[in-house]
Short mmCIF file of N, CA and C in Angstrom, two decimals:
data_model
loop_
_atom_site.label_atom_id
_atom_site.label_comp_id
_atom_site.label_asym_id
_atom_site.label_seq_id
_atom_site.Cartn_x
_atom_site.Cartn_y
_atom_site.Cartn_z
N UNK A 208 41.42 18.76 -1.08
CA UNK A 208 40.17 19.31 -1.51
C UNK A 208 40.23 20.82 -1.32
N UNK A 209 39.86 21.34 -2.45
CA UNK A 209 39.57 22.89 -2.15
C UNK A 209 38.46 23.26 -1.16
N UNK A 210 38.53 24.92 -1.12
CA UNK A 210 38.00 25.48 -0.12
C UNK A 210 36.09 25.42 -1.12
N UNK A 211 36.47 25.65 -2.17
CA UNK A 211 35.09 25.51 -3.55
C UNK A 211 34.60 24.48 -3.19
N UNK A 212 35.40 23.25 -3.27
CA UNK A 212 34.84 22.13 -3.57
C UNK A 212 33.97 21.49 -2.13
N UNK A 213 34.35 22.23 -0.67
CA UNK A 213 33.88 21.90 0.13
C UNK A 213 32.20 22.92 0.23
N UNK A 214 32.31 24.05 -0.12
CA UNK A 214 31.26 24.60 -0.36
C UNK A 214 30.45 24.55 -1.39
N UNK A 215 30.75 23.68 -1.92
CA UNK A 215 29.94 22.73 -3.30
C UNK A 215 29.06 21.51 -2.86
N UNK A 216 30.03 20.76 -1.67
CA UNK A 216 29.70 19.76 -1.14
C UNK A 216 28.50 19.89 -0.30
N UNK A 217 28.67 21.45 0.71
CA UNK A 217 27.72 21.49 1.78
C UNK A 217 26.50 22.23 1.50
N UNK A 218 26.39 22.87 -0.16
CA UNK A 218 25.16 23.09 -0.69
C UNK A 218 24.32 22.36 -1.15
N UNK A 219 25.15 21.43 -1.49
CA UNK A 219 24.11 19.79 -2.13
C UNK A 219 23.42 19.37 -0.83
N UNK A 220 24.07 19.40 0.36
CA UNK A 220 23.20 18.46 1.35
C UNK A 220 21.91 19.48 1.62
N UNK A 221 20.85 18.10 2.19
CA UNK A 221 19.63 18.89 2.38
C UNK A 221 19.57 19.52 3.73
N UNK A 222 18.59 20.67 3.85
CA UNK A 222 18.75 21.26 5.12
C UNK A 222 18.01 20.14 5.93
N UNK A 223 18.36 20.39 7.32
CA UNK A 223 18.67 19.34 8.32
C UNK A 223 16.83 18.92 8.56
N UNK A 224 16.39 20.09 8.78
CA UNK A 224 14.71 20.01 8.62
C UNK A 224 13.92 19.28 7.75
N UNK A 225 14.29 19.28 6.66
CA UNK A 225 13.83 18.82 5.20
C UNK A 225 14.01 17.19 5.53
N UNK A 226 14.87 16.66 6.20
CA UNK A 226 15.54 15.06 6.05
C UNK A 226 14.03 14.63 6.54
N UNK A 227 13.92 13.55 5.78
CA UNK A 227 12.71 12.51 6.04
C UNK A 227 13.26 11.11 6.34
N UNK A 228 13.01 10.84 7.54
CA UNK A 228 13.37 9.66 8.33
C UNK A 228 12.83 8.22 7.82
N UNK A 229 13.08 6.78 8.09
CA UNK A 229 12.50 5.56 7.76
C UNK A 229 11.10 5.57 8.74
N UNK A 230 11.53 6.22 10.01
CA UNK A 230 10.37 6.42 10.47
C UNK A 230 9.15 6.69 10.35
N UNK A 231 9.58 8.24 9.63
CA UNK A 231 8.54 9.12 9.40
C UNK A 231 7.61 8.02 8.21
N UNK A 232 8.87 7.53 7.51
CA UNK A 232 7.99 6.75 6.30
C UNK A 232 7.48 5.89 6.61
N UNK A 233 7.62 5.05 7.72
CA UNK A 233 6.79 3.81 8.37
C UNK A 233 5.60 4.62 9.14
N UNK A 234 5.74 5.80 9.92
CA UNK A 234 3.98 6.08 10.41
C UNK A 234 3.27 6.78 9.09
N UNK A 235 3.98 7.10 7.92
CA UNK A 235 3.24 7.66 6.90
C UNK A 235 2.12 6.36 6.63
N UNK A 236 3.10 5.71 6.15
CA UNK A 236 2.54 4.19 5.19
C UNK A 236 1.54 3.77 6.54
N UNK A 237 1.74 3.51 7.72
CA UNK A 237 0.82 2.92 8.83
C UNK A 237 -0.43 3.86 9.03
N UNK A 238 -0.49 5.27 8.35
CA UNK A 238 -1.22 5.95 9.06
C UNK A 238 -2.51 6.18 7.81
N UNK A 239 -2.26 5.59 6.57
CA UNK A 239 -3.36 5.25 5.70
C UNK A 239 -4.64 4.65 6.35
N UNK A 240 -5.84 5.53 5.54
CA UNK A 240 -6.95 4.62 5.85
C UNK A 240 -6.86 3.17 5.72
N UNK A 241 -6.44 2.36 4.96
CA UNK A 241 -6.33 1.29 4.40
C UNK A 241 -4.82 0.77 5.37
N UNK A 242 -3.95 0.98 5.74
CA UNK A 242 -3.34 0.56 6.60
C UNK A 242 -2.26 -0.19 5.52
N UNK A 243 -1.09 -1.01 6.44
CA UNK A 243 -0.31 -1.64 5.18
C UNK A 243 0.38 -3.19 5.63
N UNK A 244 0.13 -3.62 4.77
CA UNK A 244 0.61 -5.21 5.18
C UNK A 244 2.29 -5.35 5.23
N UNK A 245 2.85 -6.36 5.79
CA UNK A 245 4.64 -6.55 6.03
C UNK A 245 5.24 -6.53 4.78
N UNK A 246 4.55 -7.13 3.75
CA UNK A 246 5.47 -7.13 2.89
C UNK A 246 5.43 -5.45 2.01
N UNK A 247 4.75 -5.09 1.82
CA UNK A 247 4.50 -3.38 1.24
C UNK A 247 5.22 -2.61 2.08
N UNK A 248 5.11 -2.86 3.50
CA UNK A 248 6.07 -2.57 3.88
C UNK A 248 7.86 -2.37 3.86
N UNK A 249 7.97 -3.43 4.01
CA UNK A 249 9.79 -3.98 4.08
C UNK A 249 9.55 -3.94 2.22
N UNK A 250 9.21 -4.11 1.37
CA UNK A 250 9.65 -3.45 0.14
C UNK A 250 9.69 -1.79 -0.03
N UNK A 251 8.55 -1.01 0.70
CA UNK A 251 8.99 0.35 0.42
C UNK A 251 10.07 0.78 1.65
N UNK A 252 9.97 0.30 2.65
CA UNK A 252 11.56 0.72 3.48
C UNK A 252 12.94 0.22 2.92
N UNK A 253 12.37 -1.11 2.19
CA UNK A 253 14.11 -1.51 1.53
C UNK A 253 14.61 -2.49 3.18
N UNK A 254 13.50 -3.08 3.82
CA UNK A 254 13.77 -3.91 5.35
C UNK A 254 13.42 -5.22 4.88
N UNK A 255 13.95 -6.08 6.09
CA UNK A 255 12.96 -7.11 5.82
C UNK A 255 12.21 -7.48 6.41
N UNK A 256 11.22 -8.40 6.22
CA UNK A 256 10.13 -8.33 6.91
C UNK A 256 10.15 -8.44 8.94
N UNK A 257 11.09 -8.77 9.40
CA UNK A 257 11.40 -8.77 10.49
C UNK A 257 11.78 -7.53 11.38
N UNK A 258 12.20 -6.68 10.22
CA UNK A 258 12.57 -5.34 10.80
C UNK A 258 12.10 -4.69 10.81
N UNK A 259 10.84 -4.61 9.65
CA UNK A 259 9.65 -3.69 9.91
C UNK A 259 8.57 -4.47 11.03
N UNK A 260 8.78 -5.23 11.70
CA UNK A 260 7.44 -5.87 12.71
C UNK A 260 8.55 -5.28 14.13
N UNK A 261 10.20 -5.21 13.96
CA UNK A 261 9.97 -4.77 15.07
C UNK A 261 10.30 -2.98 15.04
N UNK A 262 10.32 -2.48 13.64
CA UNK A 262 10.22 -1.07 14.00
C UNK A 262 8.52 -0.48 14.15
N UNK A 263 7.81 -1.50 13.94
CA UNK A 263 6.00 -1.31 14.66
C UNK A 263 6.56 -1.76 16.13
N UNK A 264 6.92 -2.54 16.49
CA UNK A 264 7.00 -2.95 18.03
C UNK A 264 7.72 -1.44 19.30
N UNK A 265 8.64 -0.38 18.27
CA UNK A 265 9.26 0.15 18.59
C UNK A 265 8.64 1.70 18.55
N UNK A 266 7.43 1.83 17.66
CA UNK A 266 6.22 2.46 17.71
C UNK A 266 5.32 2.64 18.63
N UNK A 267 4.68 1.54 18.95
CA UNK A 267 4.03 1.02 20.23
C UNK A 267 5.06 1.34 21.43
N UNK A 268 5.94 1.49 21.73
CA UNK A 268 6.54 1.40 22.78
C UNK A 268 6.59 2.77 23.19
N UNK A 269 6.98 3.90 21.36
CA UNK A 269 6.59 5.07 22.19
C UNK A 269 5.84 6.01 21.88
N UNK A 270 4.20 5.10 22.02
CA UNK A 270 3.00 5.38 22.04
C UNK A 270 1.77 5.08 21.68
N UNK A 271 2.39 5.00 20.22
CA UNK A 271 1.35 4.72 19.16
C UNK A 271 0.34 3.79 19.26
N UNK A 272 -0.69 3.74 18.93
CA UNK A 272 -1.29 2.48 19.14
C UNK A 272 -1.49 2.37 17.90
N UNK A 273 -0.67 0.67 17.55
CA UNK A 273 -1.48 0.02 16.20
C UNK A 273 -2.57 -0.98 16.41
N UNK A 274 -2.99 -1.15 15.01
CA UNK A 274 -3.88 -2.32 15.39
C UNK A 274 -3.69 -2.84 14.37
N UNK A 275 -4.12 -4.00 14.04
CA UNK A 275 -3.19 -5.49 13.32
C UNK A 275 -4.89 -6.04 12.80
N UNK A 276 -5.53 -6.30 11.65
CA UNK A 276 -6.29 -6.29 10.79
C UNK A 276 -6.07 -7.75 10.52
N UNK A 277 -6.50 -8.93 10.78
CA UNK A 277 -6.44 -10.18 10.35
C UNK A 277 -6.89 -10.82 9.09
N UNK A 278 -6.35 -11.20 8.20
CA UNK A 278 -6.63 -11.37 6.83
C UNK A 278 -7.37 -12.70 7.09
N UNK A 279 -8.21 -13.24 5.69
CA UNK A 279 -8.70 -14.15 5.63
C UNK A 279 -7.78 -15.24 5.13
N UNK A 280 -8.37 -16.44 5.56
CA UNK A 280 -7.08 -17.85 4.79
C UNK A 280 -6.49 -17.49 4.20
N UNK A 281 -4.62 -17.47 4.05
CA UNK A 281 -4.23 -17.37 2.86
C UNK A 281 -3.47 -15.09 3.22
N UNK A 282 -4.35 -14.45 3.44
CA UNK A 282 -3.96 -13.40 3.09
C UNK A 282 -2.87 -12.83 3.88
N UNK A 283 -2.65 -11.58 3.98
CA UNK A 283 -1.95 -10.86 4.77
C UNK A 283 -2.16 -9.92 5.63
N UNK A 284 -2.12 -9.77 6.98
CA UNK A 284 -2.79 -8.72 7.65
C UNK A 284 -2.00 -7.31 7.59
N UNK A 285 -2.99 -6.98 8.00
CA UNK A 285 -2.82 -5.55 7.86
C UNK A 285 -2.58 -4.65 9.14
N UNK A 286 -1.79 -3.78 9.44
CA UNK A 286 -1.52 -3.24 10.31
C UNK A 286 -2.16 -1.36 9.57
N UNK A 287 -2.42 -0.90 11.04
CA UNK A 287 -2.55 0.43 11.26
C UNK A 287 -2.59 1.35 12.29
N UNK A 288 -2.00 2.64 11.94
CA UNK A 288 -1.92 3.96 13.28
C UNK A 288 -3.30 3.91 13.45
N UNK A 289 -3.83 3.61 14.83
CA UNK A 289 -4.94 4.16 15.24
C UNK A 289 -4.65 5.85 15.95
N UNK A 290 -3.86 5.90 16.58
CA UNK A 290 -3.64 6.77 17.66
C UNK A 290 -2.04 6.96 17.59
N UNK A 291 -2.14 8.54 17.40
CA UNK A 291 -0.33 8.70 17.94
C UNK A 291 0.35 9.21 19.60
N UNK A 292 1.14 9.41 20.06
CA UNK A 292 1.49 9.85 21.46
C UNK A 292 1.28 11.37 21.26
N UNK A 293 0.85 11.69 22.70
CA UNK A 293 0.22 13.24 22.77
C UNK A 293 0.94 14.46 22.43
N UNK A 294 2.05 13.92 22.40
CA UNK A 294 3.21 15.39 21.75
C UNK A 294 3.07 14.82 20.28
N UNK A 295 2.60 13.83 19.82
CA UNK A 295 3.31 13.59 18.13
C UNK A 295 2.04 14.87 17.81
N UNK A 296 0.73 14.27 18.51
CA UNK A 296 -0.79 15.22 17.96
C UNK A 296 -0.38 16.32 18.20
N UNK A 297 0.28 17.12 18.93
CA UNK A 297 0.06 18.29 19.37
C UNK A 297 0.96 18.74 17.85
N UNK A 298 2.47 18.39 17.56
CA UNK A 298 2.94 18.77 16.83
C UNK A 298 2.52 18.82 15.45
N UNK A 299 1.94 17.83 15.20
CA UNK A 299 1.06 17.68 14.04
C UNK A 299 0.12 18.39 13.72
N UNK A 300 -0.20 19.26 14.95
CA UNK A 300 -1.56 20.21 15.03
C UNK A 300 -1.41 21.58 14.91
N UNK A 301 0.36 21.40 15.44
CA UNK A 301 1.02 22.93 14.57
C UNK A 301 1.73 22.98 13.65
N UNK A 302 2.01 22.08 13.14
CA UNK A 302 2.50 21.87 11.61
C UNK A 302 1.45 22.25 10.86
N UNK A 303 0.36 21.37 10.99
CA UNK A 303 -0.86 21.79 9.97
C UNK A 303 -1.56 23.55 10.14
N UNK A 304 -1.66 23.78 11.20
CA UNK A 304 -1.69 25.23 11.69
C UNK A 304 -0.52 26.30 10.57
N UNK A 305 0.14 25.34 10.75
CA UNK A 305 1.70 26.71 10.44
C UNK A 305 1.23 26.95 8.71
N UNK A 306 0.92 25.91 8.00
CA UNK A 306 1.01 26.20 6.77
C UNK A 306 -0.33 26.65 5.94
N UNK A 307 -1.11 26.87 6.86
CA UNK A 307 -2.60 27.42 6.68
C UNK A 307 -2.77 29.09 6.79
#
């Protein structure tokens, strides 16, 4: 490989900041008013439904509080971020700060 072709390579990647995690996309989707059921889930992560109940379990552990929305006969419950851990708020509070 050329010396080009490697500096071809390392302009395509995104800067390291920019990367958006499965994470980030699981407290996005959890942090809706409306909240999101397992399967909307594990279809927009590309998981299955087992892996998104325990990447909520893995949430909760460091911090978050969800809460779990019980469907009627038949439906699907719903999970949601009530509350994030006190450094996620703080950061979140200068993110939104920074771009104002």
């Amino acid at each position: 490989m050329t010396s080009s072709a490697n500096k071809q390579n390392a302009s395509s990647k995104p800067a390291r900041g920019a990367r958006t995690t499965k994470k980030d996309q699981l407290i996005k989707l959890l942090s809706a008013r409306a909240g999101a059921d397992i399967a909307s889930l594990s279809d927009k992560l590309g998981w299955q439904q087992h892996t998104a109940r325990a990447a909520m379990s893995g949430l909760r552990k460091a911090g978050y509080e969800i809460a779990v929305e019980k469907a009627a006969a038949g439906g699907l419950s719903k999970y949601r971020i009530l509350s994030a851990p006190a450094a996620e708020q703080v950061a979140a509070a200068a993110g939104a700060t920074d771009g104002a």
